[in-house]
Coordinates of C-alpha atoms in Angstrom, one line a residue:
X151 CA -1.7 1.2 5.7
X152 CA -2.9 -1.9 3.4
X153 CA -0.9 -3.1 0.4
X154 CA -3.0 -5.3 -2.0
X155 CA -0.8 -7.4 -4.5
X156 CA -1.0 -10.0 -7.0
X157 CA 2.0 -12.5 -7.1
X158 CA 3.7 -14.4 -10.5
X159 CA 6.8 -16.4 -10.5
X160 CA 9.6 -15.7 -13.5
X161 CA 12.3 -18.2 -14.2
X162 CA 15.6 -17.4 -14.5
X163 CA 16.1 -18.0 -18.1
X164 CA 12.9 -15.0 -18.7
X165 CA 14.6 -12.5 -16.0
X166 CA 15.7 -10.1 -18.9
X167 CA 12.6 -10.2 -21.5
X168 CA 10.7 -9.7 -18.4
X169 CA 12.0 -6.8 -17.6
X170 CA 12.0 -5.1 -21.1
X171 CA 8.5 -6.1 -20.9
X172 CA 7.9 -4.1 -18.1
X173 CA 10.5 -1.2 -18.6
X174 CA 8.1 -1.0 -22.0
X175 CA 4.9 -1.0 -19.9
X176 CA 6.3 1.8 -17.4
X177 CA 8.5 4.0 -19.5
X178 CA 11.1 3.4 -17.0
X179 CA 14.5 1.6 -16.8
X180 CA 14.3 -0.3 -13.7
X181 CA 15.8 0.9 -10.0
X182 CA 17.7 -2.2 -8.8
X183 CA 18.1 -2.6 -4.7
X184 CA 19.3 -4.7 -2.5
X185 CA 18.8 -5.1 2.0
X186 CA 20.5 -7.1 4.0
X187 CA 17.0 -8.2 6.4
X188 CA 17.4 -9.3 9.9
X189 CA 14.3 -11.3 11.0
X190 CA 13.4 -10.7 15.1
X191 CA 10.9 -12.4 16.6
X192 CA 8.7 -11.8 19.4
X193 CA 7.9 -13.6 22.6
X194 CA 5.1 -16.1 22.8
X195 CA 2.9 -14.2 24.6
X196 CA 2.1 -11.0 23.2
X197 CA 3.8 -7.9 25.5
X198 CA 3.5 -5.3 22.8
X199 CA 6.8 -2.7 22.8
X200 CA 6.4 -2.2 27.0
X201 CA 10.1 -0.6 26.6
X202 CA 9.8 3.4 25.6
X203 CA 12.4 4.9 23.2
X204 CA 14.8 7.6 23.5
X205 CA 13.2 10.7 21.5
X206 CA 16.6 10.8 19.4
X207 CA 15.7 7.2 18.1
X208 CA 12.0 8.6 16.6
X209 CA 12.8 12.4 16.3
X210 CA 9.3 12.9 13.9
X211 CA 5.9 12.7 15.4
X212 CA 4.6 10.6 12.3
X213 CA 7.0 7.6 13.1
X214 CA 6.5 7.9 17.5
X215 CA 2.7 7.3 16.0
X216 CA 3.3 4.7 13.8
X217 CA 5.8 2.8 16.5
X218 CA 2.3 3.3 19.0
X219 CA 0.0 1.9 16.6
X220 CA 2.6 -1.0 16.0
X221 CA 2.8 -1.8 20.1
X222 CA -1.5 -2.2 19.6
X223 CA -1.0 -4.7 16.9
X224 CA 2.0 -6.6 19.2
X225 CA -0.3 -6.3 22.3
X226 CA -2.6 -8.9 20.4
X227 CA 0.2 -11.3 19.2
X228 CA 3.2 -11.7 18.6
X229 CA 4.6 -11.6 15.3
X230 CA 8.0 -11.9 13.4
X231 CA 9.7 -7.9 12.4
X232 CA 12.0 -7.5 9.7
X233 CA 15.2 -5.0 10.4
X234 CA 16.1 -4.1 6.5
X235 CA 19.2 -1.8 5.3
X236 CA 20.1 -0.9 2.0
X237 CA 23.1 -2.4 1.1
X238 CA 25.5 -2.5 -2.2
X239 CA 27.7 -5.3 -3.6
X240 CA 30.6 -2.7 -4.4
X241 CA 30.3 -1.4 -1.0
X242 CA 28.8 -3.7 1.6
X243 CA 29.9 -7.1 0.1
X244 CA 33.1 -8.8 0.7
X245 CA 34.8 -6.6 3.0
X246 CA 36.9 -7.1 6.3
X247 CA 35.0 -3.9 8.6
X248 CA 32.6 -5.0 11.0
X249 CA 29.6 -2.8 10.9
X250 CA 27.6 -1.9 13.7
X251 CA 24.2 -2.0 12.9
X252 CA 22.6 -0.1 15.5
X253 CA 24.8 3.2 13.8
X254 CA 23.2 3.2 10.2
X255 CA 19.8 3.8 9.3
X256 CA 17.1 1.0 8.5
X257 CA 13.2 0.4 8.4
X258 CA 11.3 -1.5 10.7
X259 CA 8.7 -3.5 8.8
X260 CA 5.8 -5.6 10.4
X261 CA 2.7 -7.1 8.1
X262 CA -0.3 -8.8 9.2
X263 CA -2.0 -12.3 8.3
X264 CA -3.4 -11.0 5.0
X265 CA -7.0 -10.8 5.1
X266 CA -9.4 -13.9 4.0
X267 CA -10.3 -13.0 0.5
X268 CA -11.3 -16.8 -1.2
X269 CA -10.5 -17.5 -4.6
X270 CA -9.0 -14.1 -5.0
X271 CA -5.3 -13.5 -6.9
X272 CA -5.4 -10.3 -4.8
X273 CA -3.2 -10.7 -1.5
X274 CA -4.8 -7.8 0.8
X275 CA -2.8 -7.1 4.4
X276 CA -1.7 -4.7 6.7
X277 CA 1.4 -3.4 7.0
X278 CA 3.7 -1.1 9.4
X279 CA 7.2 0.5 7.9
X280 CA 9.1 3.2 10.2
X281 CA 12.5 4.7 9.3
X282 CA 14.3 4.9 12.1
X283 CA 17.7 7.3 12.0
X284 CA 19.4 4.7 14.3
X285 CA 19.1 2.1 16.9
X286 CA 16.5 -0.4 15.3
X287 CA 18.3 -3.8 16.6
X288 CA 19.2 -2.4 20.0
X289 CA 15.3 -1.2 20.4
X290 CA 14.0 -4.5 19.4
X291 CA 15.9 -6.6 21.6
X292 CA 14.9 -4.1 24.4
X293 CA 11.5 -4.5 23.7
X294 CA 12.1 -8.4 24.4
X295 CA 12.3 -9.6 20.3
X296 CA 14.9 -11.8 19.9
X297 CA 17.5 -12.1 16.4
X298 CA 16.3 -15.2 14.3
X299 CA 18.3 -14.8 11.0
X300 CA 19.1 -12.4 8.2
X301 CA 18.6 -13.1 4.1
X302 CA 19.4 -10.4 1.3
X303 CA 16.7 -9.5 -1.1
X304 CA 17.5 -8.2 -4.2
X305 CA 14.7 -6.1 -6.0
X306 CA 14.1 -4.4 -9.6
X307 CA 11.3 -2.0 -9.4
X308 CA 9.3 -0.1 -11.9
X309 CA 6.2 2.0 -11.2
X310 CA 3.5 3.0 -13.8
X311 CA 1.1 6.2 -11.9
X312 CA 0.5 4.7 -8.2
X313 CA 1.2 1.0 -9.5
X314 CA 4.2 -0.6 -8.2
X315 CA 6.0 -3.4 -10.1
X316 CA 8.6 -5.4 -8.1
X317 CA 10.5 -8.5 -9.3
X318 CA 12.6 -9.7 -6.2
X319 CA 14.1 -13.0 -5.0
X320 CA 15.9 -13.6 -1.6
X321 CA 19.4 -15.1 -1.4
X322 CA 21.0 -17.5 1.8
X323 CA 23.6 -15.7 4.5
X324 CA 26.0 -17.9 6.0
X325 CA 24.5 -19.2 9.7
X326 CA 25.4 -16.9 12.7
X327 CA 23.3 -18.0 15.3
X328 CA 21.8 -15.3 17.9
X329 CA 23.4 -12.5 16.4
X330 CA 24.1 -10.9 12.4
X331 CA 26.8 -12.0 10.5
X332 CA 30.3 -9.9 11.1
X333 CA 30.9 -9.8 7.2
X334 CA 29.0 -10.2 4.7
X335 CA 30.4 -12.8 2.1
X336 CA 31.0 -11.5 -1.5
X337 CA 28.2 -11.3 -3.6
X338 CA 29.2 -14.0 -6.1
X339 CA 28.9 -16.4 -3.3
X340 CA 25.1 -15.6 -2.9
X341 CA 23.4 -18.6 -3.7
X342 CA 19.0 -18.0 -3.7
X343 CA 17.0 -19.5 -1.5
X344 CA 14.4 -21.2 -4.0
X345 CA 16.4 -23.8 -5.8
X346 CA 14.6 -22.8 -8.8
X347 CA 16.0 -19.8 -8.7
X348 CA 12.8 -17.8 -9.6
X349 CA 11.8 -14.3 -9.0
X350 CA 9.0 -13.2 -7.9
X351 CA 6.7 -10.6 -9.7
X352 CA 4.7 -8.6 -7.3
X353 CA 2.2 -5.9 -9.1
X354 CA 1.3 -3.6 -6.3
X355 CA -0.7 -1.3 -4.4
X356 CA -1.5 0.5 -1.2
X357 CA -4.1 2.0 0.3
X358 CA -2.8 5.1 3.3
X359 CA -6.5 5.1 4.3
X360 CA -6.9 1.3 5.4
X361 CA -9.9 2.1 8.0
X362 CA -12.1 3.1 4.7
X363 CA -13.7 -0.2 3.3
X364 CA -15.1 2.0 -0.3
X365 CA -10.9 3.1 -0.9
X366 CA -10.1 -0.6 -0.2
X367 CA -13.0 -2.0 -2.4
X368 CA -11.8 0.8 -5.2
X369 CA -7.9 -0.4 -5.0
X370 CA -9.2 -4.3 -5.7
X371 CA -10.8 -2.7 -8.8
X372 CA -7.7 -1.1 -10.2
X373 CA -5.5 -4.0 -9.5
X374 CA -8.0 -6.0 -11.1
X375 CA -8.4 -3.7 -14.3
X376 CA -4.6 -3.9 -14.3
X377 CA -3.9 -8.0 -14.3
X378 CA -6.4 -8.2 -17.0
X379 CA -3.4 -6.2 -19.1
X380 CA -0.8 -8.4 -17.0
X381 CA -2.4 -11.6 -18.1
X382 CA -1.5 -11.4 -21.3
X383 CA 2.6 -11.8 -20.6
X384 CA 2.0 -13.5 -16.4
X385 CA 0.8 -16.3 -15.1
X386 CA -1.2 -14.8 -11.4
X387 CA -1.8 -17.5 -9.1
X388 CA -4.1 -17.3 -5.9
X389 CA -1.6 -17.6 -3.1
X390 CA -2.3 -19.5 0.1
X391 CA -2.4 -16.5 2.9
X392 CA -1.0 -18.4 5.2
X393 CA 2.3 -18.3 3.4
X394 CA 3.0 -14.4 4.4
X395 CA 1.8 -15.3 8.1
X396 CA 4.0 -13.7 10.2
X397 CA 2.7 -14.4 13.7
X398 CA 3.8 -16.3 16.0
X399 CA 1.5 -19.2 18.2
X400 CA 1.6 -19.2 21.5
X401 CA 3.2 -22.0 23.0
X402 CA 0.2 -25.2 23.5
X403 CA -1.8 -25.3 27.4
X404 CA -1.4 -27.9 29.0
X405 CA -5.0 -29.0 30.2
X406 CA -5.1 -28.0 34.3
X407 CA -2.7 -25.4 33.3
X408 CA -2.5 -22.1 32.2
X409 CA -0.2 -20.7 30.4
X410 CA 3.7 -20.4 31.3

């Protein structure tokens, strides 16, 4: 799959009218979410997903085909996976229960280096997302990724036909280093992780079909057609790809050496 987005910033103190403005432009009232997102990252040198799963972890042919067409893109390099659950502050936040991660359900997300389009407010990439039932930490770190760290992300979503419209913005978990955090804090102690405090406006969409050049061409059309009604109320800014790279480099040769 491709998703093709443009990105705005809001501040803080424009968080409400900009979402009236946008529950106006959808004829929707906005679906709030929230994940808890564990980060795992690869090894140096590529090694794809050399570990096979247990047919209870990927039940559904659609996802074993995704998880093979994820180990291709791994087999090339190695790249930083997100683990995300859906959490809530009533439920999830502030409370004494350990939770075992590899019990509850979550989505296994991997996205490329977007593609190279110059002078463009249109970020184009690829992007992998498989449900899995259960299992999704355990199946990483058997597959040799290894636990970096975990934010929250907290979204408002509105869609208008296949256009999605996502204000988010990403808040600090206390350190735990090499493994998740036993509780998570209460959600009043959530402090963002841009000191601004901004959220970020994403105007979205994605293409199933990303191996058709004419549906991707058409997409960069509609999104374009679209920020020209957008413009009027955001201020789209061509982003640096290299901010949503998610690979990892190898580590340097040393010259008379190959790699260890």
């Amino acid at each position: 799959m491709h998703e093709l987005f443009l990105t705005a910033s809001v501040r803080p103190g424009e968080f409400d009218t900009a979402c009236a403005i946008l529950q106006g432009l959808s004829w929707m009232t906005a679906r709030r979410t929230i994940y808890r997102i564990l980060f795992f990252a690869g090894q140096p040198q590529p090694k794809g997903l050399p570990k096979a799963l247990h047919p209870s972890v990927l039940p559904r042919q659609q996802e074993k085909q995704m998880w093979g067409d994820l180990n291709k893109q791994l087999l090339r390099s190695s790249y930083i996976l997100q683990a995300t659950y859906e959490v809530a502050p009533e439920v999830d936040f502030g409370k004494e229960n350990t939770v075992d991660l590899n019990r509850l359900p979550a989505t296994l997300r991997w996205t490329d280096l977007p593609d190279p389009l110059r002078d463009s407010p249109i970020t184009s990439r690829k992007k992998i997302e498989i449900p899995f039932p259960h299992g999704l930490p355990g199946s990483l770190l058997a597959n040799g990724h290894t636990y970096t760290n975990e934010l929250i992300q907290e979204s408002y979503s509105f869609n208008r036909g296949d256009l999605e419209i996502v204000l988010s913005r990403y808040y600090h978990l206390p350190d735990s280093p090499g493994r998740p955090i036993a509780h998570l804090p209460p959600w009043v102690d959530l402090r963002p992780v841009d000191p601004a405090q901004k959220w970020v406006l994403n105007v979205k969409l994605n293409v199933t079909e990303d191996g058709q050049p004419e549906k991707l061409t058409k997409a960069n059309e509609e999104l374009m057609r679209n920020k020209a009604e957008f413009d009027k109320l955001f201020d789209f800014k061509v982003v640096d790809r290299r901010i949503f790279d998610t690979r990892i480099a190898p580590p340097p040769i040393i010259p008379g050496r190959g790699p260890q």
